[in-house]
mmCIF file of C-alpha atoms in Angstrom:
data_model
loop_
_atom_site.group_PDB
_atom_site.id
_atom_site.type_symbol
_atom_site.label_atom_id
_atom_site.label_comp_id
_atom_site.label_asym_id
_atom_site.label_seq_id
_atom_site.Cartn_x
_atom_site.Cartn_y
_atom_site.Cartn_z
ATOM 1 C CA MET Z 14 -114.566 -46.948 -8.412
ATOM 2 C CA ASN Z 15 -112.642 -49.153 -10.841
ATOM 3 C CA LYS Z 16 -109.247 -48.245 -12.301
ATOM 4 C CA THR Z 17 -110.706 -47.469 -15.727
ATOM 5 C CA GLY Z 18 -113.093 -44.906 -14.244
ATOM 6 C CA ALA Z 19 -110.309 -43.327 -12.215
ATOM 7 C CA LEU Z 20 -108.113 -43.023 -15.301
ATOM 8 C CA LEU Z 21 -110.973 -41.481 -17.278
ATOM 9 C CA ILE Z 22 -111.543 -38.820 -14.602
ATOM 10 C CA SER Z 23 -107.800 -38.152 -14.532
ATOM 11 C CA PHE Z 24 -107.685 -37.576 -18.300
ATOM 12 C CA LEU Z 25 -110.756 -35.325 -18.127
ATOM 13 C CA CYS Z 26 -109.079 -33.198 -15.453
ATOM 14 C CA ILE Z 27 -105.958 -32.860 -17.601
ATOM 15 C CA GLY Z 28 -108.109 -31.823 -20.568
ATOM 16 C CA LEU Z 29 -110.052 -29.262 -18.526
ATOM 17 C CA GLY Z 30 -106.793 -27.805 -17.253
ATOM 18 C CA THR Z 31 -105.592 -27.401 -20.806
ATOM 19 C CA PHE Z 32 -108.761 -25.663 -21.981
ATOM 20 C CA ALA Z 33 -108.695 -23.355 -18.954
ATOM 21 C CA GLN Z 34 -105.313 -21.967 -20.010
ATOM 22 C CA ARG Z 35 -105.288 -18.178 -19.786
ATOM 23 C CA GLN Z 36 -105.228 -16.277 -23.048
ATOM 24 C CA ASN Z 37 -105.581 -12.772 -24.473
ATOM 25 C CA GLN Z 38 -107.604 -12.017 -27.596
ATOM 26 C CA TYR Z 39 -107.055 -9.071 -29.935
ATOM 27 C CA PHE Z 40 -108.846 -7.822 -33.045
ATOM 28 C CA LEU Z 41 -106.596 -6.272 -35.712
ATOM 29 C CA LYS Z 42 -106.664 -4.666 -39.147
ATOM 30 C CA ASP Z 43 -104.244 -5.766 -41.854
ATOM 31 C CA ASN Z 44 -102.073 -2.693 -41.166
ATOM 32 C CA GLY Z 45 -101.567 -3.852 -37.555
ATOM 33 C CA THR Z 46 -103.998 -1.406 -35.968
ATOM 34 C CA TYR Z 47 -106.030 -2.724 -33.032
ATOM 35 C CA VAL Z 48 -109.812 -2.380 -33.092
ATOM 36 C CA LYS Z 49 -112.370 -3.091 -30.371
ATOM 37 C CA LEU Z 50 -114.993 -4.944 -32.393
ATOM 38 C CA ARG Z 51 -114.579 -8.248 -34.200
ATOM 39 C CA ASP Z 52 -116.670 -7.058 -37.141
ATOM 40 C CA SER Z 53 -114.223 -4.175 -37.689
ATOM 41 C CA ALA Z 54 -111.195 -6.479 -37.758
ATOM 42 C CA ASP Z 55 -109.423 -8.305 -40.584
ATOM 43 C CA TYR Z 56 -108.048 -11.013 -38.308
ATOM 44 C CA ILE Z 57 -107.908 -12.219 -34.700
ATOM 45 C CA ARG Z 58 -104.824 -12.800 -32.550
ATOM 46 C CA ILE Z 59 -104.858 -15.099 -29.530
ATOM 47 C CA VAL Z 60 -101.914 -15.159 -27.133
ATOM 48 C CA GLN Z 61 -101.713 -18.029 -24.653
ATOM 49 C CA GLU Z 62 -99.476 -18.347 -21.613
ATOM 50 C CA PRO Z 63 -96.247 -20.366 -22.012
ATOM 51 C CA ASP Z 64 -96.226 -24.115 -21.583
ATOM 52 C CA GLN Z 65 -94.660 -25.409 -18.402
ATOM 53 C CA GLY Z 66 -90.891 -24.987 -18.565
ATOM 54 C CA SER Z 67 -91.046 -22.400 -21.358
ATOM 55 C CA LEU Z 68 -90.791 -18.591 -21.252
ATOM 56 C CA LEU Z 69 -92.361 -18.092 -24.697
ATOM 57 C CA TYR Z 70 -96.018 -17.213 -25.201
ATOM 58 C CA LYS Z 71 -97.965 -19.090 -27.887
ATOM 59 C CA VAL Z 72 -99.369 -16.789 -30.580
ATOM 60 C CA PHE Z 73 -102.113 -17.868 -32.992
ATOM 61 C CA GLU Z 74 -103.764 -15.684 -35.611
ATOM 62 C CA TYR Z 75 -106.968 -16.481 -37.495
ATOM 63 C CA TYR Z 76 -108.903 -14.979 -40.371
ATOM 64 C CA LEU Z 77 -112.462 -14.050 -39.464
ATOM 65 C CA ASP Z 78 -113.807 -17.262 -40.996
ATOM 66 C CA GLY Z 79 -111.710 -19.232 -38.498
ATOM 67 C CA THR Z 80 -108.978 -20.425 -40.865
ATOM 68 C CA ASP Z 81 -105.353 -20.220 -39.706
ATOM 69 C CA LYS Z 82 -103.395 -17.063 -40.485
ATOM 70 C CA SER Z 83 -100.197 -17.707 -38.521
ATOM 71 C CA SER Z 84 -98.674 -19.378 -35.487
ATOM 72 C CA GLY Z 85 -95.481 -18.833 -33.548
ATOM 73 C CA LEU Z 86 -93.878 -18.156 -30.187
ATOM 74 C CA SER Z 87 -93.224 -14.770 -28.633
ATOM 75 C CA LYS Z 88 -91.101 -13.272 -25.871
ATOM 76 C CA LYS Z 89 -93.869 -10.767 -25.096
ATOM 77 C CA ILE Z 90 -97.636 -10.841 -24.849
ATOM 78 C CA ASP Z 91 -98.341 -7.661 -26.768
ATOM 79 C CA PRO Z 92 -97.182 -6.841 -29.344
ATOM 80 C CA PRO Z 93 -95.539 -10.164 -30.226
ATOM 81 C CA LYS Z 94 -91.766 -10.372 -30.396
ATOM 82 C CA TYR Z 95 -91.405 -13.652 -32.211
ATOM 83 C CA GLU Z 96 -88.790 -16.222 -31.283
ATOM 84 C CA GLY Z 97 -88.277 -19.604 -32.942
ATOM 85 C CA ALA Z 98 -90.380 -21.375 -35.555
ATOM 86 C CA TYR Z 99 -93.057 -19.362 -37.388
ATOM 87 C CA VAL Z 100 -95.528 -20.162 -40.158
ATOM 88 C CA SER Z 101 -98.221 -18.082 -41.884
ATOM 89 C CA TYR Z 102 -100.981 -18.925 -44.384
ATOM 90 C CA TYR Z 103 -102.970 -17.356 -47.180
ATOM 91 C CA LYS Z 104 -106.731 -17.119 -46.826
ATOM 92 C CA ASN Z 105 -107.084 -20.169 -49.096
ATOM 93 C CA GLY Z 106 -105.209 -22.250 -46.507
ATOM 94 C CA ASN Z 107 -101.951 -22.584 -48.428
ATOM 95 C CA LYS Z 108 -98.694 -21.795 -46.679
ATOM 96 C CA HIS Z 109 -97.358 -18.247 -47.137
ATOM 97 C CA ILE Z 110 -94.162 -17.930 -45.049
ATOM 98 C CA GLN Z 111 -92.172 -20.466 -43.059
ATOM 99 C CA GLY Z 112 -89.047 -19.615 -41.110
ATOM 100 C CA ASN Z 113 -87.478 -18.864 -37.763
ATOM 101 C CA TYR Z 114 -87.307 -15.701 -35.685
ATOM 102 C CA ALA Z 115 -84.657 -14.397 -33.320
ATOM 103 C CA ASN Z 116 -85.512 -11.417 -31.139
ATOM 104 C CA GLY Z 117 -88.382 -10.406 -33.416
ATOM 105 C CA GLN Z 118 -86.524 -10.707 -36.747
ATOM 106 C CA LEU Z 119 -86.725 -13.433 -39.365
ATOM 107 C CA LYS Z 120 -83.349 -15.159 -39.568
ATOM 108 C CA ASP Z 121 -81.541 -17.953 -41.387
ATOM 109 C CA THR Z 122 -83.560 -19.847 -44.016
ATOM 110 C CA VAL Z 123 -86.980 -18.348 -44.809
ATOM 111 C CA ASP Z 124 -89.308 -19.854 -47.421
ATOM 112 C CA THR Z 125 -92.140 -17.945 -49.102
ATOM 113 C CA TYR Z 126 -94.820 -19.497 -51.292
ATOM 114 C CA TYR Z 127 -97.185 -18.546 -54.086
ATOM 115 C CA PRO Z 128 -100.911 -18.604 -53.272
ATOM 116 C CA ASN Z 129 -101.147 -21.823 -55.340
ATOM 117 C CA GLY Z 130 -98.879 -23.563 -52.819
ATOM 118 C CA ARG Z 131 -95.680 -23.694 -54.892
ATOM 119 C CA LEU Z 132 -92.373 -22.445 -53.501
ATOM 120 C CA TYR Z 133 -91.614 -18.832 -54.499
ATOM 121 C CA THR Z 134 -88.329 -17.949 -52.757
ATOM 122 C CA ARG Z 135 -85.835 -19.342 -50.278
ATOM 123 C CA MET Z 136 -83.801 -16.598 -48.631
ATOM 124 C CA VAL Z 137 -81.184 -16.607 -45.911
ATOM 125 C CA TRP Z 138 -81.374 -13.605 -43.588
ATOM 126 C CA PRO Z 139 -78.538 -12.511 -41.276
ATOM 127 C CA PHE Z 140 -79.411 -11.514 -37.727
ATOM 128 C CA SER Z 141 -78.942 -7.965 -36.430
ATOM 129 C CA GLU Z 142 -79.395 -6.656 -32.895
ATOM 130 C CA GLU Z 143 -80.733 -3.381 -34.327
ATOM 131 C CA PRO Z 144 -84.516 -3.440 -35.018
ATOM 132 C CA ASN Z 145 -84.491 -0.743 -37.736
ATOM 133 C CA VAL Z 146 -81.674 -1.732 -40.096
ATOM 134 C CA VAL Z 147 -81.373 -2.790 -43.726
ATOM 135 C CA ARG Z 148 -80.117 -6.397 -43.814
ATOM 136 C CA GLN Z 149 -78.376 -8.006 -46.794
ATOM 137 C CA MET Z 150 -80.159 -11.251 -47.675
ATOM 138 C CA TYR Z 151 -78.688 -14.277 -49.466
ATOM 139 C CA VAL Z 152 -80.882 -15.388 -52.379
ATOM 140 C CA HIS Z 153 -80.805 -19.184 -52.457
ATOM 141 C CA THR Z 154 -83.822 -20.107 -54.622
ATOM 142 C CA VAL Z 155 -86.370 -18.311 -56.801
ATOM 143 C CA MET Z 156 -89.097 -20.139 -58.750
ATOM 144 C CA ASP Z 157 -91.993 -19.080 -60.953
ATOM 145 C CA SER Z 158 -95.589 -19.999 -60.141
ATOM 146 C CA THR Z 159 -95.468 -23.100 -62.367
ATOM 147 C CA GLY Z 160 -92.514 -24.582 -60.482
ATOM 148 C CA LYS Z 161 -89.803 -23.566 -62.961
ATOM 149 C CA VAL Z 162 -86.501 -22.850 -61.213
ATOM 150 C CA LEU Z 163 -85.153 -19.343 -61.902
ATOM 151 C CA VAL Z 164 -82.420 -19.183 -59.243
ATOM 152 C CA GLN Z 165 -80.861 -22.358 -57.881
ATOM 153 C CA ASN Z 166 -78.200 -22.558 -55.152
ATOM 154 C CA GLY Z 167 -77.697 -18.801 -55.385
ATOM 155 C CA ASN Z 168 -77.293 -18.510 -59.174
ATOM 156 C CA GLY Z 169 -79.714 -17.531 -61.942
ATOM 157 C CA GLU Z 170 -82.150 -14.767 -62.883
ATOM 158 C CA GLY Z 171 -84.237 -13.406 -60.041
ATOM 159 C CA VAL Z 172 -87.780 -12.154 -60.656
ATOM 160 C CA PHE Z 173 -89.627 -10.565 -57.739
ATOM 161 C CA TYR Z 174 -93.312 -9.596 -57.597
ATOM 162 C CA ASN Z 175 -95.589 -7.313 -55.614
ATOM 163 C CA PRO Z 176 -97.648 -8.928 -52.795
ATOM 164 C CA ASP Z 177 -100.561 -9.623 -55.153
ATOM 165 C CA PHE Z 178 -98.266 -11.357 -57.706
ATOM 166 C CA ASN Z 179 -99.756 -9.325 -60.564
ATOM 167 C CA GLU Z 180 -96.755 -7.087 -61.214
ATOM 168 C CA VAL Z 181 -93.001 -7.691 -61.569
ATOM 169 C CA LEU Z 182 -91.222 -5.197 -59.322
ATOM 170 C CA GLU Z 183 -87.618 -6.047 -60.222
ATOM 171 C CA ARG Z 184 -85.508 -8.559 -62.121
ATOM 172 C CA GLY Z 185 -81.826 -9.251 -62.667
ATOM 173 C CA MET Z 186 -79.010 -11.744 -62.239
ATOM 174 C CA VAL Z 187 -78.110 -13.457 -58.975
ATOM 175 C CA LYS Z 188 -74.579 -14.741 -58.506
ATOM 176 C CA ALA Z 189 -73.359 -16.568 -55.402
ATOM 177 C CA GLY Z 190 -76.553 -15.528 -53.637
ATOM 178 C CA VAL Z 191 -76.343 -11.777 -54.209
ATOM 179 C CA TYR Z 192 -77.383 -9.292 -56.878
ATOM 180 C CA ASP Z 193 -74.897 -8.958 -59.733
ATOM 181 C CA GLY Z 194 -74.878 -7.007 -62.989
ATOM 182 C CA VAL Z 195 -77.832 -4.905 -64.152
ATOM 183 C CA TRP Z 196 -81.205 -4.952 -62.377
ATOM 184 C CA THR Z 197 -84.290 -3.168 -63.669
ATOM 185 C CA GLY Z 198 -87.785 -2.627 -62.378
ATOM 186 C CA GLU Z 199 -90.832 -0.423 -62.125
ATOM 187 C CA ASN Z 200 -93.744 0.273 -59.838
ATOM 188 C CA GLN Z 201 -97.018 0.809 -61.665
ATOM 189 C CA ARG Z 202 -98.644 2.305 -58.570
ATOM 190 C CA ASN Z 203 -96.332 5.342 -58.427
ATOM 191 C CA GLY Z 204 -94.880 5.269 -61.943
ATOM 192 C CA LEU Z 205 -91.294 4.790 -60.729
ATOM 193 C CA LYS Z 206 -88.777 3.074 -63.023
ATOM 194 C CA PHE Z 207 -85.163 2.247 -62.202
ATOM 195 C CA LYS Z 208 -81.937 0.699 -63.446
ATOM 196 C CA GLU Z 209 -79.175 -0.431 -61.093
ATOM 197 C CA SER Z 210 -75.685 -1.889 -61.458
ATOM 198 C CA TYR Z 211 -74.355 -4.358 -58.864
ATOM 199 C CA GLU Z 212 -71.005 -6.022 -58.306
ATOM 200 C CA ASN Z 213 -70.900 -8.987 -55.919
ATOM 201 C CA GLY Z 214 -73.967 -7.734 -54.089
ATOM 202 C CA LYS Z 215 -72.813 -4.133 -53.745
ATOM 203 C CA LEU Z 216 -74.789 -1.416 -55.486
ATOM 204 C CA ILE Z 217 -72.366 0.518 -57.685
ATOM 205 C CA SER Z 218 -74.835 2.991 -59.174
ATOM 206 C CA GLY Z 219 -78.534 3.455 -59.676
ATOM 207 C CA GLU Z 220 -80.830 5.757 -61.606
ATOM 208 C CA SER Z 221 -84.565 6.103 -61.063
ATOM 209 C CA THR Z 222 -87.159 8.061 -62.993
ATOM 210 C CA ASP Z 223 -90.402 9.215 -61.384
ATOM 211 C CA ALA Z 224 -93.815 9.636 -63.010
ATOM 212 C CA ASN Z 225 -92.946 13.222 -63.978
ATOM 213 C CA GLY Z 226 -89.780 12.184 -65.803
ATOM 214 C CA GLN Z 227 -87.403 13.538 -63.133
ATOM 215 C CA ILE Z 228 -84.200 11.503 -62.793
ATOM 216 C CA TYR Z 229 -82.488 10.654 -59.493
ATOM 217 C CA ALA Z 230 -78.988 9.170 -59.178
ATOM 218 C CA TYR Z 231 -78.046 7.159 -56.084
ATOM 219 C CA THR Z 232 -75.530 4.702 -54.636
ATOM 220 C CA LYS Z 233 -77.739 3.392 -51.773
ATOM 221 C CA LYS Z 234 -81.028 1.685 -52.560
ATOM 222 C CA GLU Z 235 -82.551 2.454 -49.172
ATOM 223 C CA ILE Z 236 -81.734 4.931 -46.423
ATOM 224 C CA LEU Z 237 -83.850 4.648 -43.298
ATOM 225 C CA PRO Z 238 -85.234 7.778 -41.627
ATOM 226 C CA GLU Z 239 -83.245 9.098 -38.686
ATOM 227 C CA PHE Z 240 -83.772 11.528 -35.845
ATOM 228 C CA LYS Z 241 -81.296 14.352 -36.215
ATOM 229 C CA GLY Z 242 -78.685 13.549 -33.601
ATOM 230 C CA GLY Z 243 -79.584 9.860 -33.394
ATOM 231 C CA MET Z 244 -82.001 7.797 -31.314
ATOM 232 C CA THR Z 245 -80.254 8.651 -28.031
ATOM 233 C CA ASP Z 246 -81.132 12.309 -28.626
ATOM 234 C CA PHE Z 247 -84.688 11.312 -29.580
ATOM 235 C CA TYR Z 248 -85.221 9.482 -26.286
ATOM 236 C CA ASN Z 249 -83.638 12.387 -24.385
ATOM 237 C CA HIS Z 250 -86.178 14.640 -26.112
ATOM 238 C CA LEU Z 251 -89.019 12.387 -24.967
ATOM 239 C CA LYS Z 252 -87.656 12.207 -21.418
ATOM 240 C CA LYS Z 253 -87.623 15.992 -21.123
ATOM 241 C CA LYS Z 254 -91.177 16.376 -22.463
ATOM 242 C CA ILE Z 255 -92.977 13.490 -20.727
ATOM 243 C CA ARG Z 256 -95.324 14.374 -17.880
ATOM 244 C CA TYR Z 257 -96.225 11.191 -16.031
ATOM 245 C CA PRO Z 258 -100.043 10.936 -16.043
ATOM 246 C CA GLN Z 259 -101.411 11.602 -12.544
ATOM 247 C CA GLY Z 260 -104.009 8.835 -12.696
ATOM 248 C CA ALA Z 261 -101.450 6.215 -13.707
ATOM 249 C CA MET Z 262 -99.008 7.506 -11.113
ATOM 250 C CA LYS Z 263 -101.553 7.242 -8.280
ATOM 251 C CA LYS Z 264 -102.374 3.667 -9.321
ATOM 252 C CA GLY Z 265 -98.700 2.742 -9.653
ATOM 253 C CA ILE Z 266 -99.140 1.865 -13.335
ATOM 254 C CA GLN Z 267 -95.968 1.418 -15.385
ATOM 255 C CA GLY Z 268 -95.366 -0.021 -18.831
ATOM 256 C CA VAL Z 269 -94.020 0.299 -22.343
ATOM 257 C CA VAL Z 270 -96.024 1.933 -25.124
ATOM 258 C CA TYR Z 271 -95.081 0.602 -28.547
ATOM 259 C CA LEU Z 272 -95.634 3.287 -31.165
ATOM 260 C CA ARG Z 273 -95.679 3.116 -34.927
ATOM 261 C CA PHE Z 274 -95.618 6.287 -36.968
ATOM 262 C CA VAL Z 275 -94.860 7.464 -40.467
ATOM 263 C CA VAL Z 276 -91.791 9.586 -41.089
ATOM 264 C CA LYS Z 277 -93.032 11.656 -44.007
ATOM 265 C CA ARG Z 278 -90.871 12.557 -46.950
ATOM 266 C CA ASP Z 279 -90.578 16.084 -45.507
ATOM 267 C CA GLY Z 280 -89.314 14.683 -42.177
ATOM 268 C CA SER Z 281 -92.492 15.307 -40.173
ATOM 269 C CA LEU Z 282 -94.154 12.542 -38.127
ATOM 270 C CA LYS Z 283 -97.700 11.538 -38.973
ATOM 271 C CA ASP Z 284 -100.208 8.767 -38.199
ATOM 272 C CA ILE Z 285 -98.802 8.014 -34.733
ATOM 273 C CA ARG Z 286 -100.450 4.828 -33.446
ATOM 274 C CA VAL Z 287 -100.200 2.653 -30.363
ATOM 275 C CA MET Z 288 -99.420 -0.956 -31.307
ATOM 276 C CA ASN Z 289 -100.202 -2.635 -27.975
ATOM 277 C CA PHE Z 290 -102.834 -2.534 -25.245
ATOM 278 C CA VAL Z 291 -101.628 -0.354 -22.381
ATOM 279 C CA ASP Z 292 -103.084 2.091 -19.882
ATOM 280 C CA PRO Z 293 -104.920 4.779 -21.924
ATOM 281 C CA GLU Z 294 -103.210 7.619 -20.057
ATOM 282 C CA LEU Z 295 -99.759 6.248 -20.838
ATOM 283 C CA ALA Z 296 -100.742 5.775 -24.484
ATOM 284 C CA MET Z 297 -102.043 9.344 -24.806
ATOM 285 C CA GLU Z 298 -98.921 10.807 -23.189
ATOM 286 C CA ALA Z 299 -96.602 8.793 -25.460
ATOM 287 C CA ILE Z 300 -98.477 10.067 -28.507
ATOM 288 C CA ARG Z 301 -98.469 13.648 -27.200
ATOM 289 C CA VAL Z 302 -94.712 13.872 -26.658
ATOM 290 C CA THR Z 303 -93.944 12.121 -29.943
ATOM 291 C CA LYS Z 304 -96.020 14.728 -31.759
ATOM 292 C CA LEU Z 305 -93.674 17.365 -30.277
ATOM 293 C CA SER Z 306 -90.652 15.782 -31.967
ATOM 294 C CA PRO Z 307 -88.628 17.992 -34.305
ATOM 295 C CA ASP Z 308 -88.580 16.871 -37.927
ATOM 296 C CA TRP Z 309 -86.466 13.827 -38.771
ATOM 297 C CA THR Z 310 -84.159 13.242 -41.697
ATOM 298 C CA PRO Z 311 -86.550 11.401 -44.062
ATOM 299 C CA GLY Z 312 -86.038 7.964 -45.521
ATOM 300 C CA VAL Z 313 -84.878 7.647 -49.104
ATOM 301 C CA GLN Z 314 -85.647 4.892 -51.594
ATOM 302 C CA ARG Z 315 -83.777 4.792 -54.887
ATOM 303 C CA GLY Z 316 -82.753 8.433 -54.507
ATOM 304 C CA ILE Z 317 -86.267 9.714 -53.746
ATOM 305 C CA PRO Z 318 -87.490 10.809 -50.275
ATOM 306 C CA VAL Z 319 -90.377 8.540 -49.256
ATOM 307 C CA ASP Z 320 -92.809 7.953 -46.395
ATOM 308 C CA VAL Z 321 -91.486 5.215 -44.067
ATOM 309 C CA PHE Z 322 -93.091 3.380 -41.111
ATOM 310 C CA TYR Z 323 -90.985 3.476 -37.956
ATOM 311 C CA ASN Z 324 -91.424 1.682 -34.617
ATOM 312 C CA VAL Z 325 -90.270 2.928 -31.215
ATOM 313 C CA PRO Z 326 -90.930 1.820 -27.605
ATOM 314 C CA VAL Z 327 -91.682 4.518 -25.030
ATOM 315 C CA SER Z 328 -91.137 3.372 -21.426
ATOM 316 C CA PHE Z 329 -92.922 4.692 -18.349
ATOM 317 C CA SER Z 330 -91.304 3.758 -15.043
ATOM 318 C CA LEU Z 331 -91.984 4.902 -11.473
ATOM 319 C CA ARG Z 332 -88.758 4.984 -9.500
ATOM 320 C CA ARG Z 333 -89.247 4.178 -5.839
#
C-alpha cells in the first residue's frame, strides 16, 4: 500500500471516531419541559461528551427544521449548567444572544440582538454564587431596531421591549450604566402601569397601578419567593419526608432530580416539573415530597404578589 493510501485510511479512521462520539438527544418545549416525541417538541437538544482534555460537555440546540438555536458548553449533561462562551439564534438564523456563562449564569458582557440582526443591548452582568438572586446589571448600550444609539457608554435614554418587540415595557434615563431619575412603563397583557424614581441605580420609590385601578407603593422592584425559614429549612423538610424508592434502592440508583415549580401569589406550589431525565421512581418521590411543602412567602413584583418560577435540586444518595 502506498503512503497516500495509508494516509487516506488514517484520516477516515479519525473521521469515523469523531462521528461515533457519544451523545444524548432530548426533545423540549419552549417552556423547558421535556417531551418524548419529536413532533411534540419545539426544539431539540444534543449533548456530546467533552473533547479530550476538557471536562465540559458540548451542547447544541436546533429548531425542528434543523436550523441552529444555540450552542455552548456545560458542566453537566442534563440539565445544562453552562460554562464559557454561549450563542443563541432566532428562527430566521439571526443571532439572538451572545455572551459568557459562569456556573450556569450569564456574566460580564452580554449582547442581545433584534430579529433583524441589529444590536439591541449590551449589558454587563455581575456574577453571584447564589442561583436565585436578583443581580444589578450595568447598561452599556441600547439601540433601536434601525441602529440609532439610545444609550452609549452607559449614558442615555433606555427603552426596553417585550420578547416579541411589539410593546415597550419600560423607559427612562441611564446614567453611568444604571437607572437614574424617573422610569415609567406598562404591561398590556395584565394592565399594569408603574412609575419609579431612581438615584444612582437605587430605587427610591415606586408606584404601580393594576388593571382594577388599585395602587401599590414599593421600594423594591422585585422580591423573590422564599421558604419560610430559608432554604436550609426547606431541605430539612424534604429530608424528613423522603422515602427512598424501594426499586431504586435495590438497583443502587442514586441521582439529583432538578425540579421547577411555580410559587403562586398565595404562596402555594403548583406545576411541579422534573427538568432532567432521571430514574422515574426518584422523580416521582421528589415531586411527592415537594407537594407536601408548607406555603412559601410569595414573590413580589412592583408591590404586587406574583407567580414566580423557582428551581431546586433534590438529591438522592445511598450511604454505604
